[in-house]
Amino acid sequence: MSGSVSLRSLEHTALLCSRRRVRTVSLFPSPMAAMASNTSGPVPFTDVDDGTVPKRPAKEEFGGLVAALPRKHQAGLELRLYQGFWLPDHWVAGTVVFQRRFAPRPDDVILASYPKCGTTWLKALAFATMTRDAYPAPAQHPLLRLNPHDCIPFLDEIFADGQEAKLEKLPSPRLMNTHMPHTLLPESVTGAAVAGCKVVYICRDPKDMVVSLWHFLRRRQPELPFAELFEHVCDGAVAVGPIWDHVLSYWRASLARPDRVLFLRYEELLQDTGKHVRKLAEFMGRPFSPAEEGAGAVEGVVELCSFEKMKGLEVNKKGSAGAYHAMPRDSFFRKGVAGDWVNHMTPEMATRLDEVVRDKFRGTALAAP
Ligand code: PAP
């Protein structure tokens, strides 16, 4: 389907939706107007963030706890071993605050991922799906003027900076994201006896993750050898690693609570994005109606968030995203394919990483046949 047809479909669907739900959302609400009129979320995070919440680094409160943890310096990052995972040093104290004080709303959705496994795409797809009837004029959709990372707050940085008050400014339902494994999420989110909230996880072939991570890190460390990073990944001592324990934590949670945790794979999204957008919409409590299906709303979301579309947007070609290690926005859109590892690894390296991961996944349905 061509882009123009898809965008028209999105427009038609938006009109259908706005009639059906009798919403009074303006085409392009300003943040203040949105708050004042109690417009429901999600709204772009940067639009709501008026810069009035001061930084109060969580390390000021939990610096002693962080200093006592085992540490390693890998690939330009200071890492600390916290509850079985190598977290970037500057995230640990924030994680403690997140675990102890985060108060989820029942309709929150947390998007979770290991870095470089599809975070940006999942953020775009979830945001576009949840806001599909708020912008009847598709040309005004926030994803055309904002990077997905600017639309959805990154909890790990927000809590590290002690700026969690920013989250309270977001109208419900809120979309947020984290790189933390499921076992490190707050009890208030995952506990069996609490209302909690929903979590969507995306995973990816670890071989493609390493390649993507290497290209990403090289934007800051041009000399970083691929073989060095590969070794760290195989050892599990890389940011938020080991990746196998990260994936397993969400896999197990998705089996135990399929109503609360949705487990997605980057490669499956590439194969049939529409099918997974429907799944995502249903899981988040916003299934596509027959009228929307007929009007091509799913295709509209898929096209808006497609790699080609996002990579081509001016907003994603310039500037930077991310508070801590602000990275150029274009570094989040490289190739967007599966299997690029063949261009970077020897067959021996690929077999080695596959075997490490297969061994860790043994006994679960994640183990390759
Ligand atoms: P993050 O965890 O640091 O936010 P993340 O978005 O997970 O990064 O990783 C970027 C990868 O997703 C890149 O993969 P590559 O290096 O193998 O190319 C990037 O190209 C890919 N990506 C970003 N946006 C999309 C998209 N819309 N569709 C498909 N892949 C995408």
Coordinates of C-alpha atoms and ligand atoms in Angstrom, one line a residue:
M1 CA 0.0 0.0 0.0
S2 CA 1.4 3.4 -0.9
G3 CA 2.1 6.0 1.7
S4 CA -0.5 8.4 0.5
V5 CA -3.2 5.8 0.6
S6 CA -2.2 4.7 4.1
L7 CA -2.2 8.3 5.4
R8 CA -5.6 8.9 3.9
S9 CA -6.8 5.7 5.5
L10 CA -5.5 7.0 8.9
E11 CA -7.4 10.2 8.3
H12 CA -10.6 8.4 7.5
T13 CA -10.2 6.2 10.5
A14 CA -9.5 9.1 12.7
L15 CA -12.8 10.7 11.6
L16 CA -14.7 7.5 12.2
C17 CA -13.1 7.2 15.7
S18 CA -13.7 10.7 16.7
R19 CA -17.4 10.4 15.7
R20 CA -17.8 7.1 17.5
R21 CA -16.1 8.2 20.7
V22 CA -17.5 11.8 20.6
R23 CA -14.2 13.2 21.6
T24 CA -13.5 16.9 21.5
V25 CA -9.8 16.6 20.8
S26 CA -8.5 19.4 18.7
L27 CA -6.4 18.5 15.7
F28 CA -3.2 19.7 17.3
P29 CA -3.6 20.4 21.0
S30 CA -1.0 22.4 22.7
P31 CA 0.3 20.8 25.9
M32 CA -1.3 23.3 28.1
A33 CA -4.6 23.1 26.3
A34 CA -4.4 19.3 26.6
M35 CA -3.9 19.5 30.3
A36 CA -6.5 22.2 30.8
S37 CA -9.2 20.3 28.9
N38 CA -8.4 17.0 30.5
T39 CA -7.6 15.4 27.2
S40 CA -6.8 11.8 27.8
G41 CA -3.3 10.5 27.1
P42 CA -1.0 9.5 25.8
V43 CA 0.4 12.9 24.9
P44 CA 4.0 13.6 23.8
F45 CA 6.2 13.7 26.9
T46 CA 8.3 16.6 25.7
D47 CA 5.1 18.6 25.1
V48 CA 4.1 18.2 28.7
D49 CA 7.5 18.6 30.2
D50 CA 7.7 22.3 30.8
G51 CA 11.2 22.1 32.4
T52 CA 10.0 23.1 35.9
V53 CA 10.9 19.8 37.7
P54 CA 14.5 20.3 39.0
K55 CA 17.1 17.5 38.8
R56 CA 17.8 15.8 42.1
P57 CA 20.1 12.8 41.2
A58 CA 19.0 9.7 43.0
K59 CA 22.7 9.1 43.7
E60 CA 22.5 11.8 46.4
E61 CA 20.2 9.5 48.4
F62 CA 21.6 6.0 47.4
G63 CA 25.2 6.8 46.5
G64 CA 26.5 4.6 49.4
L65 CA 24.5 1.6 48.2
V66 CA 25.9 2.0 44.6
A67 CA 29.5 2.4 45.8
A68 CA 29.3 -0.9 47.6
L69 CA 28.3 -2.9 44.5
P70 CA 30.8 -4.9 42.3
R71 CA 31.9 -2.8 39.3
K72 CA 33.4 -3.2 35.8
H73 CA 34.4 -0.7 33.2
Q74 CA 33.3 -2.0 29.8
A75 CA 33.0 -0.4 26.3
G76 CA 33.3 3.0 27.8
L77 CA 30.6 2.5 30.5
E78 CA 31.0 2.1 34.2
L79 CA 28.8 -0.9 35.2
R80 CA 27.6 -2.1 38.6
L81 CA 26.2 -5.5 39.4
Y82 CA 22.8 -5.0 40.9
Q83 CA 20.5 -7.9 41.6
G84 CA 22.1 -10.0 39.0
F85 CA 22.4 -7.5 36.2
W86 CA 25.2 -5.1 35.1
L87 CA 23.5 -1.7 35.2
P88 CA 25.2 1.5 34.0
D89 CA 26.5 3.1 37.2
H90 CA 24.4 6.2 36.7
W91 CA 21.1 4.2 36.6
V92 CA 21.5 2.1 39.7
A93 CA 20.3 4.6 42.3
G94 CA 17.4 5.6 40.1
T95 CA 16.5 1.9 39.8
V96 CA 16.3 1.7 43.6
V97 CA 14.0 4.7 43.8
F98 CA 11.9 3.2 40.9
Q99 CA 11.6 -0.1 42.7
R100 CA 10.7 1.5 46.0
R101 CA 8.5 4.5 45.0
F102 CA 7.0 4.0 41.6
A103 CA 3.2 4.2 41.8
P104 CA 1.7 2.7 38.6
R105 CA -1.7 3.7 37.4
P106 CA -3.8 0.6 36.4
D107 CA -4.0 1.8 32.8
D108 CA -0.2 2.5 32.4
V109 CA 1.7 0.6 29.8
I110 CA 5.4 0.1 30.3
L111 CA 7.4 -0.8 27.1
A112 CA 10.4 -2.9 28.0
S113 CA 13.4 -3.9 26.0
Y114 CA 17.1 -4.8 26.1
P115 CA 18.9 -1.9 24.3
K116 CA 19.0 -2.1 20.5
C117 CA 16.3 -4.7 20.3
G118 CA 13.5 -2.6 18.9
T119 CA 12.8 0.1 21.5
T120 CA 12.4 3.0 19.2
W121 CA 10.1 1.0 16.9
L122 CA 8.0 -0.3 19.8
K123 CA 7.7 3.2 21.2
A124 CA 6.5 4.5 17.9
L125 CA 4.0 1.7 17.3
A126 CA 2.5 1.9 20.8
F127 CA 2.3 5.7 20.7
A128 CA 0.7 5.7 17.2
T129 CA -1.7 3.0 18.2
M130 CA -2.8 4.7 21.4
T131 CA -3.2 8.1 19.8
R132 CA -4.8 7.1 16.5
D133 CA -8.0 9.0 17.0
A134 CA -6.5 12.0 18.7
Y135 CA -5.1 13.5 15.5
P136 CA -7.8 13.5 12.8
A137 CA -5.3 15.2 10.5
P138 CA -2.5 12.6 10.0
A139 CA -0.1 15.3 8.8
Q140 CA -0.3 16.7 12.4
H141 CA 0.7 13.5 14.1
P142 CA 3.4 14.2 16.8
L143 CA 5.5 11.4 15.4
L144 CA 6.1 13.5 12.3
R145 CA 7.7 16.3 14.4
L146 CA 9.1 14.4 17.4
N147 CA 11.4 11.4 17.7
P148 CA 9.7 8.4 19.4
H149 CA 12.0 8.9 22.4
D150 CA 10.7 12.4 22.8
C151 CA 7.1 11.1 23.0
I152 CA 7.6 8.5 25.7
P153 CA 9.5 9.0 28.9
F154 CA 12.5 6.7 29.6
L155 CA 12.0 5.7 33.2
D156 CA 15.6 4.7 33.9
E157 CA 16.8 8.2 33.2
I158 CA 13.9 10.0 34.8
F159 CA 14.5 8.1 38.1
A160 CA 18.3 8.5 37.9
D161 CA 17.7 12.3 37.6
G162 CA 15.2 12.3 40.5
Q163 CA 12.6 13.8 38.1
E164 CA 9.8 11.3 38.6
A165 CA 7.4 14.2 39.4
K166 CA 7.4 14.7 35.6
L167 CA 5.5 11.5 35.2
E168 CA 2.7 12.8 37.3
K169 CA 2.1 15.5 34.7
L170 CA 1.2 12.9 32.1
P171 CA -2.5 12.3 31.6
S172 CA -3.7 8.7 31.6
P173 CA -3.2 6.3 30.0
R174 CA 0.6 6.8 30.2
L175 CA 3.1 5.1 28.0
M176 CA 6.6 4.8 29.5
N177 CA 9.7 2.7 28.7
T178 CA 12.5 0.9 30.5
H179 CA 15.5 -1.2 29.8
M180 CA 15.3 -2.9 33.2
P181 CA 14.7 -6.7 33.3
H182 CA 11.4 -7.9 34.7
T183 CA 12.9 -9.1 37.9
L184 CA 14.1 -5.5 38.7
L185 CA 10.7 -3.9 38.0
P186 CA 9.0 -2.5 41.1
E187 CA 6.8 -4.9 43.1
S188 CA 4.0 -2.3 42.5
V189 CA 4.1 -3.3 38.8
T190 CA 4.8 -7.0 39.0
G191 CA 3.4 -8.2 42.3
A192 CA 0.8 -10.9 42.3
A193 CA -1.3 -9.1 44.9
V194 CA -1.2 -5.6 43.4
A195 CA -3.2 -4.0 40.5
G196 CA 0.1 -3.3 38.7
C197 CA 0.0 -2.3 35.1
K198 CA 0.7 -3.8 31.7
V199 CA 4.1 -4.4 30.2
V200 CA 5.1 -5.0 26.6
Y201 CA 8.5 -6.5 25.9
I202 CA 10.4 -6.8 22.6
C203 CA 13.4 -9.1 22.1
R204 CA 15.7 -9.6 19.1
D205 CA 18.3 -12.1 17.9
P206 CA 21.3 -11.3 20.2
K207 CA 23.6 -11.4 17.2
D208 CA 21.8 -8.5 15.6
M209 CA 21.6 -6.8 18.9
V210 CA 25.4 -6.8 19.2
V211 CA 25.9 -5.5 15.7
S212 CA 23.3 -2.7 16.3
L213 CA 24.9 -1.9 19.7
W214 CA 28.4 -1.7 18.2
H215 CA 27.3 0.7 15.5
F216 CA 25.5 2.8 18.1
L217 CA 28.4 2.9 20.5
R218 CA 30.8 3.7 17.7
R219 CA 29.1 7.0 17.3
R220 CA 30.7 7.9 20.6
Q221 CA 33.7 5.6 20.5
P222 CA 34.8 5.3 16.9
E223 CA 37.7 3.0 17.9
L224 CA 35.7 0.4 19.8
P225 CA 36.7 -3.0 18.3
F226 CA 33.7 -5.3 17.5
A227 CA 35.5 -8.3 18.9
E228 CA 35.8 -6.6 22.3
L229 CA 32.1 -5.8 22.5
F230 CA 31.3 -9.3 21.3
E231 CA 33.3 -10.8 24.2
H232 CA 31.5 -8.6 26.8
V233 CA 28.1 -9.7 25.4
C234 CA 29.2 -13.4 25.6
D235 CA 30.3 -12.8 29.2
G236 CA 27.0 -11.2 30.0
A237 CA 28.9 -8.1 31.3
V238 CA 27.5 -5.4 29.2
A239 CA 24.9 -2.8 30.0
V240 CA 21.7 -4.4 31.4
G241 CA 23.2 -7.8 30.7
P242 CA 23.3 -10.7 30.6
I243 CA 20.9 -10.5 27.7
W244 CA 19.7 -14.1 28.2
D245 CA 18.6 -13.5 31.7
H246 CA 16.9 -10.3 30.6
V247 CA 14.9 -12.1 27.9
L248 CA 14.1 -15.0 30.2
S249 CA 12.8 -12.7 32.9
Y250 CA 10.1 -11.4 30.5
W251 CA 9.5 -14.7 28.9
R252 CA 8.6 -16.3 32.2
A253 CA 6.5 -13.3 33.3
S254 CA 4.6 -13.5 30.0
L255 CA 3.8 -17.2 30.6
A256 CA 2.8 -16.6 34.2
R257 CA 0.7 -13.5 33.5
P258 CA -0.2 -13.2 29.8
D259 CA -2.8 -10.6 30.7
R260 CA -0.1 -8.4 32.2
V261 CA 3.0 -9.1 30.0
L262 CA 3.1 -9.2 26.2
F263 CA 6.2 -10.8 24.7
L264 CA 7.1 -9.6 21.1
R265 CA 10.0 -10.4 18.8
Y266 CA 11.6 -7.9 16.5
E267 CA 11.9 -10.4 13.7
E268 CA 8.2 -11.4 13.8
L269 CA 7.3 -7.7 13.7
L270 CA 9.4 -7.3 10.5
Q271 CA 7.6 -10.3 9.0
D272 CA 4.0 -9.1 9.7
T273 CA 3.9 -5.8 11.4
G274 CA 0.1 -5.4 11.0
K275 CA -0.6 -8.6 12.8
H276 CA 1.5 -7.5 15.8
V277 CA 0.1 -4.0 15.8
R278 CA -3.4 -5.6 16.2
K279 CA -2.0 -7.8 19.0
L280 CA -0.4 -4.8 20.7
A281 CA -3.6 -2.7 20.4
E282 CA -5.7 -5.5 21.9
F283 CA -3.3 -6.0 24.7
M284 CA -3.2 -2.3 25.5
G285 CA -7.0 -2.3 25.7
R286 CA -7.5 -0.4 22.4
P287 CA -8.4 -3.1 19.8
F288 CA -9.1 -1.9 16.3
S289 CA -12.8 -1.9 15.5
P290 CA -14.3 -3.4 12.3
A291 CA -14.8 0.2 11.1
E292 CA -11.2 1.0 11.7
E293 CA -10.1 -2.2 10.0
G294 CA -12.2 -1.4 7.0
A295 CA -10.7 2.1 6.9
G296 CA -7.1 0.8 7.0
A297 CA -6.2 2.1 10.4
V298 CA -3.7 -0.7 11.1
E299 CA -1.9 0.0 7.8
G300 CA -1.8 3.7 8.7
V301 CA 0.0 2.9 12.0
V302 CA 2.4 0.5 10.3
E303 CA 3.2 3.0 7.6
L304 CA 3.7 6.0 10.0
C305 CA 6.1 3.9 12.1
S306 CA 7.9 2.1 9.2
F307 CA 11.7 2.3 9.2
E308 CA 11.8 4.1 5.9
K309 CA 9.2 6.7 7.0
M310 CA 10.9 7.4 10.4
K311 CA 14.4 7.5 9.0
G312 CA 13.3 9.9 6.4
L313 CA 11.8 12.5 8.7
E314 CA 13.7 15.7 9.3
V315 CA 13.3 15.4 13.0
N316 CA 15.1 12.1 13.0
K317 CA 18.0 13.3 11.0
K318 CA 19.2 16.0 13.3
G319 CA 19.5 16.8 17.0
S320 CA 19.9 14.3 19.8
A321 CA 17.7 12.2 22.2
G322 CA 18.2 10.9 25.7
A323 CA 19.2 12.9 28.7
Y324 CA 22.3 11.1 29.9
H325 CA 24.3 10.0 26.9
A326 CA 22.5 12.2 24.4
M327 CA 22.9 10.4 21.1
P328 CA 22.2 11.8 17.6
R329 CA 18.6 11.0 16.6
D330 CA 19.7 9.4 13.4
S331 CA 21.7 6.8 15.3
F332 CA 18.4 5.1 16.2
F333 CA 17.7 4.4 12.6
R334 CA 20.5 2.4 10.9
K335 CA 19.4 -0.6 8.8
G336 CA 16.3 -1.9 10.5
V337 CA 16.7 -5.5 9.2
A338 CA 17.2 -9.0 10.6
G339 CA 20.4 -10.9 9.9
D340 CA 22.9 -8.1 9.5
W341 CA 25.2 -10.1 11.8
V342 CA 26.4 -12.0 8.8
N343 CA 28.3 -8.9 7.7
H344 CA 30.1 -8.5 11.0
M345 CA 30.7 -11.9 12.6
T346 CA 32.6 -15.0 11.6
P347 CA 30.5 -18.2 11.5
E348 CA 32.5 -19.3 14.6
M349 CA 31.5 -16.2 16.5
A350 CA 27.9 -16.6 15.5
T351 CA 27.9 -20.3 16.6
R352 CA 29.5 -19.4 19.9
L353 CA 26.9 -16.7 20.8
D354 CA 24.1 -19.0 19.6
E355 CA 25.3 -21.8 21.8
V356 CA 25.7 -19.6 24.9
V357 CA 22.2 -18.3 24.5
R358 CA 20.7 -21.8 23.6
D359 CA 22.3 -23.2 26.7
K360 CA 20.8 -20.5 28.9
F361 CA 17.4 -21.0 27.3
R362 CA 17.5 -24.8 27.6
G363 CA 14.3 -26.3 28.9
T364 CA 12.2 -23.3 27.7
A365 CA 10.3 -22.8 24.5
L366 CA 12.8 -20.0 23.7
A367 CA 15.5 -22.6 22.9
A368 CA 15.9 -22.9 19.2
P369 CA 14.8 -26.4 17.8
Ligands
PAP1 P1 17.5 1.8 22.0 O1 17.2 0.6 22.8 O2 18.8 2.4 22.3 O3 16.4 2.8 22.1 P2 16.6 0.5 19.6 O4 15.6 1.3 19.0 O5 16.2 -0.7 20.3 O6 17.6 1.4 20.5 O7 17.6 0.0 18.5 C1 17.7 0.6 17.2 C2 17.6 -0.5 16.2 O8 16.2 -0.6 15.8 C3 18.4 -0.2 15.0 O9 18.7 -1.5 14.4 P3 19.9 -1.7 13.5 O10 21.1 -1.0 14.1 O11 20.1 -3.2 13.3 O12 19.6 -1.0 12.2 C4 17.3 0.5 14.2 O13 17.7 0.6 12.8 C5 16.1 -0.3 14.4 N1 14.9 0.5 14.2 C6 14.6 1.8 14.6 N2 13.4 2.2 14.1 C7 12.9 1.1 13.5 C8 11.7 0.9 12.7 N3 10.8 1.9 12.6 N4 11.5 -0.3 12.1 C9 12.4 -1.3 12.2 N5 13.6 -1.1 12.9 C10 13.8 0.0 13.5

